[in-house]
PDB file of C-alpha atoms in Angstrom:
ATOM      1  CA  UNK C 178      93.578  -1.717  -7.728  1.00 32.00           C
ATOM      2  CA  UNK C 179      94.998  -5.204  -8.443  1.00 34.00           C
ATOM      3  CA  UNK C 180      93.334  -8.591  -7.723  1.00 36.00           C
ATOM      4  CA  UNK C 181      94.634  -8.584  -4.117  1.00 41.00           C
ATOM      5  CA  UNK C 182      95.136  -5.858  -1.432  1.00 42.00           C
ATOM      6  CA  UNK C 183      98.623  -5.980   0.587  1.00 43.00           C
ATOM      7  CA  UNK C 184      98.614  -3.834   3.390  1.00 45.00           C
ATOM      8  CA  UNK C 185     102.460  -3.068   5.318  1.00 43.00           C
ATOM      9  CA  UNK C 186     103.367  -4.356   8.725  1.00 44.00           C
ATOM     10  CA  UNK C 187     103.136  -1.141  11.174  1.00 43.00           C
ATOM     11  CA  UNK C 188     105.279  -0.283  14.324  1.00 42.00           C
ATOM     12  CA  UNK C 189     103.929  -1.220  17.808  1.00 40.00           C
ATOM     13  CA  UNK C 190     106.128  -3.790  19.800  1.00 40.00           C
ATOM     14  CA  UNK C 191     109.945  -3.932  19.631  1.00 37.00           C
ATOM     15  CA  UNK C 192     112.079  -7.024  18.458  1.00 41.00           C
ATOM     16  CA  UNK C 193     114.237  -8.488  21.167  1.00 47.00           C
ATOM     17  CA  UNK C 194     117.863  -8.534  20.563  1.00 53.00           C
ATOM     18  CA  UNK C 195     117.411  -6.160  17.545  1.00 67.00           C
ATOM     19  CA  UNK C 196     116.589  -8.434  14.692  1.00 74.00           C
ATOM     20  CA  UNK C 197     114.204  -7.364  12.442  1.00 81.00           C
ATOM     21  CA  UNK C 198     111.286  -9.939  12.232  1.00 82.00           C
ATOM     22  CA  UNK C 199     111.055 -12.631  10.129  1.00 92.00           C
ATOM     23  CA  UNK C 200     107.533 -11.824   8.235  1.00 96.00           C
ATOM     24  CA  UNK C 201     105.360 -14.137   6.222  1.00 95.00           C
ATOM     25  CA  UNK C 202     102.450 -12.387   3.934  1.00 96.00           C
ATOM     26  CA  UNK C 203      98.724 -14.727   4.957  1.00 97.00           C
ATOM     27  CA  UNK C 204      95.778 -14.423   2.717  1.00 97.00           C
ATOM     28  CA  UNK C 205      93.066 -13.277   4.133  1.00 96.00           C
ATOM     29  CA  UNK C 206      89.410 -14.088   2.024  1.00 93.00           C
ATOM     30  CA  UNK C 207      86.822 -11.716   1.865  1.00 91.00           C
ATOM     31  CA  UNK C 208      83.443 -12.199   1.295  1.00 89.00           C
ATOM     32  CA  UNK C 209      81.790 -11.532  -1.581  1.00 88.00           C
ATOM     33  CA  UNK C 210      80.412  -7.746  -0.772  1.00 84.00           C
ATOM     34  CA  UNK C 211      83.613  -6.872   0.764  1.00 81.00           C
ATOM     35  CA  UNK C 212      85.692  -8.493  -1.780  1.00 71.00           C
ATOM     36  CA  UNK C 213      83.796  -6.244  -4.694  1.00 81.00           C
ATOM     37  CA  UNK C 214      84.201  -2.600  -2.929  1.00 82.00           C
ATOM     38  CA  UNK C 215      87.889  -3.684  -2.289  1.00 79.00           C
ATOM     39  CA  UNK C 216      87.750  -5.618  -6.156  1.00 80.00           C
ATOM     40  CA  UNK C 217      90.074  -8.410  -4.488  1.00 85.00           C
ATOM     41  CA  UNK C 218      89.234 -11.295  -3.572  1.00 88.00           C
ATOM     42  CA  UNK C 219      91.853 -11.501  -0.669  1.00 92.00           C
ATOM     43  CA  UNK C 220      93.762  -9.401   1.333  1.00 94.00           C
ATOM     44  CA  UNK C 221      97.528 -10.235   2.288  1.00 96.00           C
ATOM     45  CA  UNK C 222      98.470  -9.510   5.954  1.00 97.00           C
ATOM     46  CA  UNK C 223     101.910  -9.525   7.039  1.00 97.00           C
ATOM     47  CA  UNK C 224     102.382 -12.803  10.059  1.00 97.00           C
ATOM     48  CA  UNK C 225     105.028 -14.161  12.507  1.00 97.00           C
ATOM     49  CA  UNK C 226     105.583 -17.397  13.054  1.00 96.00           C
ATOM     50  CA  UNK C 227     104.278 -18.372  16.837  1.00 96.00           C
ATOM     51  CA  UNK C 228     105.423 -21.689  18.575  1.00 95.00           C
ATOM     52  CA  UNK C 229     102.468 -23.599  17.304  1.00 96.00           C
ATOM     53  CA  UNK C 230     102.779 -24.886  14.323  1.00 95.00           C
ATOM     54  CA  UNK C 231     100.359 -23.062  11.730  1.00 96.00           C
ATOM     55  CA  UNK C 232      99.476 -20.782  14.323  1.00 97.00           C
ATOM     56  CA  UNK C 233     100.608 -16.888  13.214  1.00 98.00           C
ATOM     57  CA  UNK C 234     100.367 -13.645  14.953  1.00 98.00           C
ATOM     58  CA  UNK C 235      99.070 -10.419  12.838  1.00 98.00           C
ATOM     59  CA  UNK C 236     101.615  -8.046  12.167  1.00 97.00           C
ATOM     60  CA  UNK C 237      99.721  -4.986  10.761  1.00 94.00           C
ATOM     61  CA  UNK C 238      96.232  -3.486  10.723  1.00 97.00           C
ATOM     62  CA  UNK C 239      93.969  -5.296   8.093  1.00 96.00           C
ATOM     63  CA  UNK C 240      92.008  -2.418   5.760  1.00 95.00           C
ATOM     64  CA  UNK C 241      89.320  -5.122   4.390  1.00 94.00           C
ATOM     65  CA  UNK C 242      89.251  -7.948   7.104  1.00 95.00           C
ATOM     66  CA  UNK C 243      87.011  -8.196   9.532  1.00 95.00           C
ATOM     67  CA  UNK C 244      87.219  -9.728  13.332  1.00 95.00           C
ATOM     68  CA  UNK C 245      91.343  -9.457  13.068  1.00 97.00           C
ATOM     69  CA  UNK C 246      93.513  -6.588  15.044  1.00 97.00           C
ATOM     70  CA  UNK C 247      97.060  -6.243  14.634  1.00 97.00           C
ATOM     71  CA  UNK C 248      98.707  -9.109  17.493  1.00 97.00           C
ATOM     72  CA  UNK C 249      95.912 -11.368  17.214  1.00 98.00           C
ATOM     73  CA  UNK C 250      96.346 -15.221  16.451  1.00 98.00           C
ATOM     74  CA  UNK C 251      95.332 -16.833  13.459  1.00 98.00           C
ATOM     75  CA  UNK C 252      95.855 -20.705  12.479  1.00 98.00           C
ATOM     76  CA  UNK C 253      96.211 -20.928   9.113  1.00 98.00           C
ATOM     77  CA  UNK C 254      96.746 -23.543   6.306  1.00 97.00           C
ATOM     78  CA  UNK C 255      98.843 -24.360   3.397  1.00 96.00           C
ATOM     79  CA  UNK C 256      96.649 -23.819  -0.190  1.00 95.00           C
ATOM     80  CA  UNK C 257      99.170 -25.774  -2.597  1.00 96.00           C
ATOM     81  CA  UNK C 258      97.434 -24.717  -5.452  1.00 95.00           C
ATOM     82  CA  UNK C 259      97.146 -21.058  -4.776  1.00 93.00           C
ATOM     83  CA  UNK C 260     100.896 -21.435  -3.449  1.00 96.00           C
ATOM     84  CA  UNK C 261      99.948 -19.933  -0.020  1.00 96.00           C
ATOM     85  CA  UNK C 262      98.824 -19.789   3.231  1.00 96.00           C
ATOM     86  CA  UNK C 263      95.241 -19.145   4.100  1.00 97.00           C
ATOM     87  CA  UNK C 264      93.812 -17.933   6.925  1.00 97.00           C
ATOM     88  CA  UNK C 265      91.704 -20.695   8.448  1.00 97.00           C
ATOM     89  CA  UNK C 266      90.053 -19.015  11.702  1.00 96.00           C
ATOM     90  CA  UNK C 267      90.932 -17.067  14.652  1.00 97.00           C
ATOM     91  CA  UNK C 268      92.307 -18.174  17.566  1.00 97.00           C
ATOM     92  CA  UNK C 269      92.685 -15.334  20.280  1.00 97.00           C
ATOM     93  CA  UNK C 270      93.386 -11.809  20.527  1.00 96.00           C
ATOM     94  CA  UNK C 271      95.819  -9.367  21.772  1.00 97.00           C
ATOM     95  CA  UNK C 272      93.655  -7.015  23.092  1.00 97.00           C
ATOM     96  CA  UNK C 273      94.140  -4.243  20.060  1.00 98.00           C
ATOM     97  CA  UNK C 274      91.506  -3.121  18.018  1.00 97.00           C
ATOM     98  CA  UNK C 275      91.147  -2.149  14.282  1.00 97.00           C
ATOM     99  CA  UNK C 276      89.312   0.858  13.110  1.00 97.00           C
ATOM    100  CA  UNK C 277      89.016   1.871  10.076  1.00 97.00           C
ATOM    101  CA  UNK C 278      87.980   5.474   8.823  1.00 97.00           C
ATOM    102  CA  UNK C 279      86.975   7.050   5.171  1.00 96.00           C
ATOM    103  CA  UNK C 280      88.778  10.790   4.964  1.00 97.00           C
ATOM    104  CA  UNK C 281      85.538  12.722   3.011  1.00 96.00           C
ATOM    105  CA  UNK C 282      86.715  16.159   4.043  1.00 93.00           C
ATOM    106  CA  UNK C 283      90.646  16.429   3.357  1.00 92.00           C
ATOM    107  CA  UNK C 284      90.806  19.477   6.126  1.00 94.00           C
ATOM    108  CA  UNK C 285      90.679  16.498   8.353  1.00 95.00           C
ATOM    109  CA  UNK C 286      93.554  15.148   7.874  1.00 95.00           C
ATOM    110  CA  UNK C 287      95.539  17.036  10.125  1.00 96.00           C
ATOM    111  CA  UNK C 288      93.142  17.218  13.162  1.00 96.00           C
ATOM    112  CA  UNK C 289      92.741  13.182  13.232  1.00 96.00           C
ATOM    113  CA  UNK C 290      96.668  12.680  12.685  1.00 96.00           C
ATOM    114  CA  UNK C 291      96.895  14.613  15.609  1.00 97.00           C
ATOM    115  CA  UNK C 292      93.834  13.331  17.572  1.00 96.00           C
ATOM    116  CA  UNK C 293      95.193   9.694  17.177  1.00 97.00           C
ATOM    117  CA  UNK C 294      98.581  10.447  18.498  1.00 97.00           C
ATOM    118  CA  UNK C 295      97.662  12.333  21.383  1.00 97.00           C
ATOM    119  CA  UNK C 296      95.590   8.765  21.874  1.00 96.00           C
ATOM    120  CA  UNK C 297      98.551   6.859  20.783  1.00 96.00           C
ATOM    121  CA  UNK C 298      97.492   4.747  17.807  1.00 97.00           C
ATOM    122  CA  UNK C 299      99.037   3.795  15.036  1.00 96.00           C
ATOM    123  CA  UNK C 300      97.697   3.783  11.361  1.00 96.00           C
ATOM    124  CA  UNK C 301      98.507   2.539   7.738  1.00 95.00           C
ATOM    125  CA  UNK C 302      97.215   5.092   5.214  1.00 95.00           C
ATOM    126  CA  UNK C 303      95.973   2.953   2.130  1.00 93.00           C
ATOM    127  CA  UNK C 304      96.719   4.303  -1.757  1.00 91.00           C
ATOM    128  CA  UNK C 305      94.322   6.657  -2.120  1.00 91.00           C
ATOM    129  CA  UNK C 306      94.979   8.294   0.854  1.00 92.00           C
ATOM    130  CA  UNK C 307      91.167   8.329   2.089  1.00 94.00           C
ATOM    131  CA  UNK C 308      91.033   4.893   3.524  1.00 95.00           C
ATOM    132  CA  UNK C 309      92.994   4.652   6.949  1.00 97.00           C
ATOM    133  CA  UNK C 310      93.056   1.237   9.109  1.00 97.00           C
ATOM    134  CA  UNK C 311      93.925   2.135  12.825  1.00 98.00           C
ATOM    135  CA  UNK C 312      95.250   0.113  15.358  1.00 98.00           C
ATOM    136  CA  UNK C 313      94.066   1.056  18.740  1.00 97.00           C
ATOM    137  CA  UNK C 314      96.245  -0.230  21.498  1.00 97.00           C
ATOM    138  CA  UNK C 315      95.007  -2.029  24.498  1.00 96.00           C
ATOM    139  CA  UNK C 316      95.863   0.783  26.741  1.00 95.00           C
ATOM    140  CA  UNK C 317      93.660   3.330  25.053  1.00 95.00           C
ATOM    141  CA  UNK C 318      90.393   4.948  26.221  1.00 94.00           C
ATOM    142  CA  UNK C 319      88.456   3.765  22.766  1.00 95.00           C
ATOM    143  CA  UNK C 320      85.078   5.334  24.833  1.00 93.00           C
ATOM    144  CA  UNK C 321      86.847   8.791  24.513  1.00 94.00           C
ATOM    145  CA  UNK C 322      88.662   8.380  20.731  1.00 95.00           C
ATOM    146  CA  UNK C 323      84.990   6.637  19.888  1.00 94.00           C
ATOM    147  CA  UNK C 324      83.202   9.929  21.004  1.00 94.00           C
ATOM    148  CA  UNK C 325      85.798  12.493  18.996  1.00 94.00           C
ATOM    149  CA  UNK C 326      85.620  10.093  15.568  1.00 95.00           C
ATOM    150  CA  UNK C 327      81.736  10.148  16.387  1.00 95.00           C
ATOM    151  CA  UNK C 328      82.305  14.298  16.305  1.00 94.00           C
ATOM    152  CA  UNK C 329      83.482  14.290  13.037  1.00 95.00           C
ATOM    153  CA  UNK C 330      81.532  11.614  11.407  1.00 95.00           C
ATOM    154  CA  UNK C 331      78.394  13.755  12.066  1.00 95.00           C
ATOM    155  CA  UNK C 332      80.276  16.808  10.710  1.00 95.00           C
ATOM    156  CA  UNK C 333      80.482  15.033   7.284  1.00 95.00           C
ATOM    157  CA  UNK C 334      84.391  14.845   7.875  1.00 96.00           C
ATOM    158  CA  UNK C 335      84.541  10.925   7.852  1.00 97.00           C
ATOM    159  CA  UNK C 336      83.271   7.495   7.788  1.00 96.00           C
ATOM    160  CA  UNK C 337      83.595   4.840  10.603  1.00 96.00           C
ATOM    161  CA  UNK C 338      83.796   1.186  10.889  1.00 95.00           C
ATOM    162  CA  UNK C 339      84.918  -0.909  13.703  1.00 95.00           C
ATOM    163  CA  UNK C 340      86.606  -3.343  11.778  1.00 95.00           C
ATOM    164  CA  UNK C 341      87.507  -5.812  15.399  1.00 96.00           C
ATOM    165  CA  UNK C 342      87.118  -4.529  18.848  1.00 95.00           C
ATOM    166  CA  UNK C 343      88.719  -6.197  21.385  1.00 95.00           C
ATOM    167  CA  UNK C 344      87.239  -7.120  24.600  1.00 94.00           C
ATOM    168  CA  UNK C 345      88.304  -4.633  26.751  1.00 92.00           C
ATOM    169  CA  UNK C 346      87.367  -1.588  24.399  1.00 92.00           C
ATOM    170  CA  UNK C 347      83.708  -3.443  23.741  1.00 89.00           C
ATOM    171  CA  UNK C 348      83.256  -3.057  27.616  1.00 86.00           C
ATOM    172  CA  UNK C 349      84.418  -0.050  27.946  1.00 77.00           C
ATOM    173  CA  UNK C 350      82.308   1.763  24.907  1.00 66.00           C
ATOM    174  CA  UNK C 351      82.400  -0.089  22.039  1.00 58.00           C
ATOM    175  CA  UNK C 352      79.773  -1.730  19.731  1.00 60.00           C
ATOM    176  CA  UNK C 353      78.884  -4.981  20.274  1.00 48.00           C
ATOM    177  CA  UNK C 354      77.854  -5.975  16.811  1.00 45.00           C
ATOM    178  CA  UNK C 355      81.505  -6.037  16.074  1.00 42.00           C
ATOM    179  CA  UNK C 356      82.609  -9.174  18.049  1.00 37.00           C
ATOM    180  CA  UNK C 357      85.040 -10.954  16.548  1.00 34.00           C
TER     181      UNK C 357
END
């Protein structure tokens, strides 16, 4: 792996008028721990432009960062020496949540593909193939898709982190050491 991780901007919510969007790459720091298993130091998410200046909405599910879900707001701010912009804090979220699971048992594969589109999530699938960063809509029962990851994770099958829950899937199941 290079010195940064990109990560590719996912489906989810339509473009008016049937432009494509307009998409700006944001670094994304990690800390030092996370920044050594990942051996980056940043990771590159793909933004919008919102109507506030320096103010960008997340346009795909972060495999490294922590407390940001694919929609949520960011402010960010120009680095002129590293030539980009920098993800300053979070502003608010848009009610998705990012998951992210380690394949251990490649029999799995097919069963969780499955298992998150009967819950209708989307995914980005990083190089290796074993590391997978889920974006769990608003809409979904995370209590339910929570309990069958849970299944598997004791099988041996795969790892689990809750990378960002958002509100509503905290309240309805989710763990609360995970606030953003």
């Amino acid at each position: 792996m290079s010195s940064e991780t990109t990560s590719n901007p996912n489906g989810g919510e339509s473009v008016p008028s049937g432009k494509p969007e307009r998409l700006y790459k944001v670094a994304f720091d990690l800390p030092e721990e996370t920044a050594e298993r990942a051996r980056a130091s940043a990771e590159r998410l793909w933004t919008r432009k919102t109507s506030t200046q320096f103010e960008v909405q997340v346009r795909n599910t972060p495999f490294c960062v922590k407390g940001i879900s694919f929609g949520d707001v960011a402010r960010v701010r120009a680095d002129r020496e590293r030539r980009e912009f920098v993800f300053e804090r979070f502003v608010s979220e848009a009610g998705h949540s990012t998951v992210r699971i380690i394949i251990k048992d490649s029999d799995v594969r097919d069963p969780i593909d499955a298992m998150l589109r009967d819950f209708g999530c989307s995914w980005e699938i990083d190089v290796s193939g074993h590391l997978w960063a889920i974006d769990v809509p608003p809409h979904v029962d995370y209590s339910s898709m929570k309990v069958a990851l849970l299944r598997a994770a004791d099988e041996g099958q795969i790892g689990i982190e809750e990378g960002a829950l958002a509100r509503a899937h905290r309240e309805r199941g989710g763990s609360p050491e995970t606030d953003r």
